[in-house]
XYZ file of C-alpha atoms in Angstrom:
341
model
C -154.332 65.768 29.342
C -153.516 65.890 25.697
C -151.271 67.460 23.939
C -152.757 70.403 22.232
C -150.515 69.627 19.068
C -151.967 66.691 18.510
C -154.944 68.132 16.720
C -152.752 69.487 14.444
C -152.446 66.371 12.675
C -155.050 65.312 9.607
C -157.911 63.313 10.828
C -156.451 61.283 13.082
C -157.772 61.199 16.646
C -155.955 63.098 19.038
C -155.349 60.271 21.411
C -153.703 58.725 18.724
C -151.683 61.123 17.339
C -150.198 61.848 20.934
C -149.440 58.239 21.769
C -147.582 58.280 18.642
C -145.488 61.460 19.646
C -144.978 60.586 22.850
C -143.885 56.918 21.649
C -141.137 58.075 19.025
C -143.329 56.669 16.275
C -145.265 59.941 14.902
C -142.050 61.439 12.899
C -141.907 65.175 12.010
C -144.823 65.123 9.468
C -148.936 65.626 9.804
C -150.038 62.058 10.353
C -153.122 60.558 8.364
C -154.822 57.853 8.682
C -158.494 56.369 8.121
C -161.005 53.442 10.869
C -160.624 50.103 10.318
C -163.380 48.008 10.871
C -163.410 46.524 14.179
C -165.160 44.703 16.562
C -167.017 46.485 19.453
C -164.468 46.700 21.904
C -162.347 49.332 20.158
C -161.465 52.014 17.843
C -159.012 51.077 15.382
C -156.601 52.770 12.977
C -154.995 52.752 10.097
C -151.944 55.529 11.079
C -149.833 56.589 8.339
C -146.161 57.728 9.163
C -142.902 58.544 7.675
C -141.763 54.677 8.531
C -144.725 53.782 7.164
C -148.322 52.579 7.689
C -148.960 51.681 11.483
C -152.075 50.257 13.240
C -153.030 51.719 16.162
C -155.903 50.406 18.986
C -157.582 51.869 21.496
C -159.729 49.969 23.990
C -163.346 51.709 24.485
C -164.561 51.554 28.305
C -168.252 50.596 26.889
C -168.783 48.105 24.429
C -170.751 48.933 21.024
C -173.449 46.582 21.946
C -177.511 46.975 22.877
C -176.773 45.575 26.411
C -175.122 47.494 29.006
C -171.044 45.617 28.863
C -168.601 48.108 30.163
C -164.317 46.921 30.491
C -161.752 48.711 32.291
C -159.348 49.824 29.243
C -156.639 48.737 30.929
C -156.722 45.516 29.206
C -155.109 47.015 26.199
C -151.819 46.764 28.417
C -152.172 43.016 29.132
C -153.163 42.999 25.023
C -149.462 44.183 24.281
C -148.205 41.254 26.516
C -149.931 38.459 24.608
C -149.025 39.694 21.096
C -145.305 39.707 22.480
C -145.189 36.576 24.339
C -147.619 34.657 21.287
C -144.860 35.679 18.692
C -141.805 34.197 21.106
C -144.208 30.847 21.196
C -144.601 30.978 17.514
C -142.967 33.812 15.492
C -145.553 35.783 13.534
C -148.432 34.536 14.468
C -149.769 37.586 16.086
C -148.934 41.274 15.063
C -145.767 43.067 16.376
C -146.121 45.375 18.980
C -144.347 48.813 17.784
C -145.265 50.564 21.213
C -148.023 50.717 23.805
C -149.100 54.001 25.970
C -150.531 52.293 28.843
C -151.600 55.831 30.119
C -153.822 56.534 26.899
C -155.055 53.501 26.384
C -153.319 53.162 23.230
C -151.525 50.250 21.313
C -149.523 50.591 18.050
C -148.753 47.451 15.727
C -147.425 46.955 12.674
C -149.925 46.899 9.938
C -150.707 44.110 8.260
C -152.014 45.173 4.328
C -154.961 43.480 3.254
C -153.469 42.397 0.036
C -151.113 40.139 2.109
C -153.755 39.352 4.846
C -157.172 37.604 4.414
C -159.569 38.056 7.077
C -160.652 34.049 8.170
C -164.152 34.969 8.656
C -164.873 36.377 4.997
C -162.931 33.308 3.866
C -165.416 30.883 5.482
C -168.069 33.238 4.343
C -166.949 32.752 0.832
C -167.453 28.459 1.198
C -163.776 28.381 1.482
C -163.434 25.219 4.512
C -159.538 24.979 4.235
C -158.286 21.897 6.336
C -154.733 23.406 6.682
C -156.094 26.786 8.213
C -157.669 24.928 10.527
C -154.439 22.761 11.184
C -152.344 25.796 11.379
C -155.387 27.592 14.013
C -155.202 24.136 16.295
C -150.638 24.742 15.780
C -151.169 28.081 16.499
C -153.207 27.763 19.393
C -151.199 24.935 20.840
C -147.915 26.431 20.895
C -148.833 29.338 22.715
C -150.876 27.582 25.547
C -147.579 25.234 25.835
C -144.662 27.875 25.981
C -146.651 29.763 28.529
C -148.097 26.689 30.617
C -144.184 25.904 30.625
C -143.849 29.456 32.461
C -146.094 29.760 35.460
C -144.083 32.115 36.135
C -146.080 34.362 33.651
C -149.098 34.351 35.294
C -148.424 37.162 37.847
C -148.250 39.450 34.775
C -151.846 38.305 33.736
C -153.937 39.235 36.711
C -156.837 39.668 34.804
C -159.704 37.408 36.608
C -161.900 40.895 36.683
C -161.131 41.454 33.454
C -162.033 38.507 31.807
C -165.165 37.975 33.997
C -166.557 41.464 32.635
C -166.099 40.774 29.444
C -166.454 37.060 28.432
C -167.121 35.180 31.700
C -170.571 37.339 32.510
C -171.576 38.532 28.850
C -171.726 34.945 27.500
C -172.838 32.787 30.292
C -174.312 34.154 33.399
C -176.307 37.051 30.952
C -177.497 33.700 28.884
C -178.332 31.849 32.242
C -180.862 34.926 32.873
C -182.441 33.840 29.707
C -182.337 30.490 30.984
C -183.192 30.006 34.346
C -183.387 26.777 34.192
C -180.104 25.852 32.800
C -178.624 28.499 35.133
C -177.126 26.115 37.594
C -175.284 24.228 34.667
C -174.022 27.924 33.233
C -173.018 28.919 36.780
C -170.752 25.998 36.945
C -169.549 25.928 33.901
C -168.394 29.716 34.799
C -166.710 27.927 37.779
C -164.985 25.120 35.876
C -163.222 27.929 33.960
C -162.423 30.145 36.777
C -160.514 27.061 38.850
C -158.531 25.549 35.695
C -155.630 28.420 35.371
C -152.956 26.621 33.628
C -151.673 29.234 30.585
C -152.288 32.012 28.646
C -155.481 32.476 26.999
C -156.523 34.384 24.205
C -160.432 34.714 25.046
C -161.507 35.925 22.020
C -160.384 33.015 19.485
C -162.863 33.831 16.380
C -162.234 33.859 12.536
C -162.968 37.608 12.588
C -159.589 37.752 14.169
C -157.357 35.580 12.453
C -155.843 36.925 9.572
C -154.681 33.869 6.957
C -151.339 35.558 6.071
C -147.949 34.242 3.940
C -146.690 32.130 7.129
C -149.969 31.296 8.279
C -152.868 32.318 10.178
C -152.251 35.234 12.513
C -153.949 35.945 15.377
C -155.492 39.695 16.425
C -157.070 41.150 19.008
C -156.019 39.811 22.524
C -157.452 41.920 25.018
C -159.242 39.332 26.800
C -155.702 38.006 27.642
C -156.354 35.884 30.974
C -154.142 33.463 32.560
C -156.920 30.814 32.785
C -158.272 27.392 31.533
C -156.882 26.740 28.114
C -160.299 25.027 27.146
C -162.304 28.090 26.315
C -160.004 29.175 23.807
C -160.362 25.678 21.805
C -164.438 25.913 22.760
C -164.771 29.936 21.561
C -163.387 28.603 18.236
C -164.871 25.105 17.371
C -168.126 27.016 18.371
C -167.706 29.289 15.414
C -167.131 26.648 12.933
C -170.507 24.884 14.402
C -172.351 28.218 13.633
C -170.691 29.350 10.567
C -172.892 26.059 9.006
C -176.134 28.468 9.729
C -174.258 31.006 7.930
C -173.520 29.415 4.729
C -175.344 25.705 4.655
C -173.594 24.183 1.240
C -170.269 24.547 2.964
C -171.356 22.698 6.480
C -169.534 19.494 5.483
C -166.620 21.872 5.080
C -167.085 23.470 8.457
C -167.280 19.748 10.289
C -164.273 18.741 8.414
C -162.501 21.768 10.184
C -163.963 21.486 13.339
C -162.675 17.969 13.641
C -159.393 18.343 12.067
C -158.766 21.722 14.486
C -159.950 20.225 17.665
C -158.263 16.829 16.361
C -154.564 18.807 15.643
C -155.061 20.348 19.051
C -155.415 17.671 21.532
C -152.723 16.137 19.645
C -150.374 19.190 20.589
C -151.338 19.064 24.783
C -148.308 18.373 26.847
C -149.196 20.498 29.719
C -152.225 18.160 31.520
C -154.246 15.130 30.554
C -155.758 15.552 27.202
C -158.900 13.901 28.316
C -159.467 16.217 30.769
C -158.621 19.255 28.543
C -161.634 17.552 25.773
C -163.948 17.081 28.605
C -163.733 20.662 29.445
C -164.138 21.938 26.194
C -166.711 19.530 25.393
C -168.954 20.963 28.353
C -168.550 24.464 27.674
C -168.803 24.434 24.793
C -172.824 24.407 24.152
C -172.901 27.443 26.875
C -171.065 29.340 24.432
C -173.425 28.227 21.480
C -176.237 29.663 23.465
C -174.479 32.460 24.162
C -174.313 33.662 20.654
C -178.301 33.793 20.658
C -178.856 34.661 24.035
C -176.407 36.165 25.473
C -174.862 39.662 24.930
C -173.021 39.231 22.261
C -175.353 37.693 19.281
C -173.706 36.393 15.848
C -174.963 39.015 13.938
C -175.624 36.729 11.069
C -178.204 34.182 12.478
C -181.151 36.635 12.409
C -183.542 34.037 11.614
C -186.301 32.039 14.680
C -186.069 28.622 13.061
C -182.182 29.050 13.213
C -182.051 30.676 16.769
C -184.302 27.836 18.360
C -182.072 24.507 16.499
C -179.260 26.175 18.197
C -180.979 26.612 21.466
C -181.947 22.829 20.614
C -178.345 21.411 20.185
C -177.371 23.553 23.575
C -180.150 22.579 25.270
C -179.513 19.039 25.047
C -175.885 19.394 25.434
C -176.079 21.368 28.956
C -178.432 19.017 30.374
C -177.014 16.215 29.144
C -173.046 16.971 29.005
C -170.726 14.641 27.019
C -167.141 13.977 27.417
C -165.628 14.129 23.708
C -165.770 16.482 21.184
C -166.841 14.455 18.337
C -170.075 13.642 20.126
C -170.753 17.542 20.291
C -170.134 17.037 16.205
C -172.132 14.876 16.147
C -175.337 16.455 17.743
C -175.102 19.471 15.875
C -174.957 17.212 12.616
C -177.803 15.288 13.239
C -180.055 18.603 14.198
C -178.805 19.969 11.095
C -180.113 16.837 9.203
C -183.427 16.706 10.566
């Protein structure tokens, strides 16, 4: 139940304002605060307190989507266990967890201003194709998939296959495969692929809407698709949006390429935990089911709205998932050449 004080506060949601009490964090003073813009999975704050401005999460049990996607908001508790263990891999390269209220749902970080903190996505929507972002992403990415596959001890704490099947696993390629019935067997096993290659701590959810490009380097929000898992779809969720980003803003594709190689390149550079070959081949193959996810499945990129653009990408995928290839570079190289003709 909540605290009937908590509404006493200025426009801050009540679940909010008591997680903050309850935490320590809330001070004696009416707390304020205005939304941040978020994805669909949450409601986000911007909590101002006497320590200063926090930012506080809470995970929504139904996505803000057209189709039907519902999580258990308990994954806002395996959330605060990434952040911490990303920033002992690599200090500050996700936010600092302030406090977490596994009983509201709610998790409070420490806010990152804007004037500090560029959002990756509106970077790369701006033509801006920076080769060390990219290098830092592939660093970033690296490090904490290493530290953790060092520690399988860790995975016991990340007992999230449910989790992660809800929300990426059955949203991007079994809910695609229904649009597909033909390339279902090839989406069905790709789902399988993922499920038997637990070997760290995944992200799930590896996109340049949540990387922040900060003084130290890119930052990394948003982790409640933690999963101890396969490695590979991290490095596939994120080369795919630097293949699709080239729909989004065409006189920077060469840009986009450049950083897809250079990322994927850095990366596989970095594994010390399994063969890298193996690691490319995975991400080579699943990655086309997640370009076809972000047209088909439940979860469209919101900014390729137009048929020509929908059916090259269902082209490229196509082709790809039918025909799977081993290396990264020829995955490149396909979407290049559609883009050319």
């Amino acid at each position: 139940m909540l605290n009937p004080t908590a509404e006493t506060s200025n426009n801050v949601p009540a679940e909010f304002v008591q997680a903050l009490q309850e935490l320590g964090l809330a001070g004696s003073q009416p707390l304020t605060g205005e939304p941040l813009m978020g994805g669909v999975s949450s409601d986000i704050w911007r909590i101002d307190t006497e320590q200063g401005p926090v930012c506080a999460k809470r995970a929504l049990p139904r996505l803000r989507v057209a189709a039907p996607w519902f999580a258990p908001i308990e994954r806002n508790d395996f959330e605060a266990r990434w952040l911490q263990l990303a920033n002992q891999a690599l200090p500050a390269c996700a936010p600092e967890v302030l406090g977490q209220h596994p009983a509201l749902g709610v998790l409070v970080m420490r806010y990152l201003p804007p004037s500090d903190y560029h959002l990756w996505k509106q970077v790369l929507r701006d033509g801006q194709a920076d080769l060390a972002t990219a290098q830092g992403v592939a660093n970033l990415l690296s490090r904490v998939h290493s530290h953790t596959a060092a520690r399988p001890e860790l995975a016991a704490q990340f007992a999230t296959d449910a989790i992660f099947f809800d929300i990426r696993l059955e949203p991007y390629l079994l809910a695609t495969a229904l649009r597909h019935p033909d390339l279902a067997p090839a989406l069905q096993a790709l789902v399988a692929q993922t499920q038997c290659h637990a070997k760290a701590l995944v992200h799930g959810d590896v996109s340049p809407k949540n990387i922040l490009l900060g003084p130290q380097g890119p930052v990394l929000l948003d982790a409640e698709c933690a999963w101890w898992g396969d490695p590979a779809f991290d490095l596939a969720f994120c080369l795919n949006h630097l293949l699709l980003k080239c729909l989004w803003n065409p006189p920077t594709t060469k840009g986009f390429l450049a950083c897809f190689e250079r990322l994927a390149s850095s990366y596989l550079q970095a594994v010390d935990w399994e063969p890298r070959d193996d690691l490319e081949r995975r991400t080579a193959q699943l990655l086309p089911g997640l370009l076809l996810a972000r047209v088909d499945g439940k979860s469209p990129v919101e900014y390729i709205q137009s048929d020509e653009q929908r059916k090259l990408v269902r082209r490229v995928a196509r082709s790809l998932l039918t025909q799977p290839v081993a290396r990264l570079n020829q995955v490149a190289q396909a979407w290049r050449l559609e883009l050319r003709s």
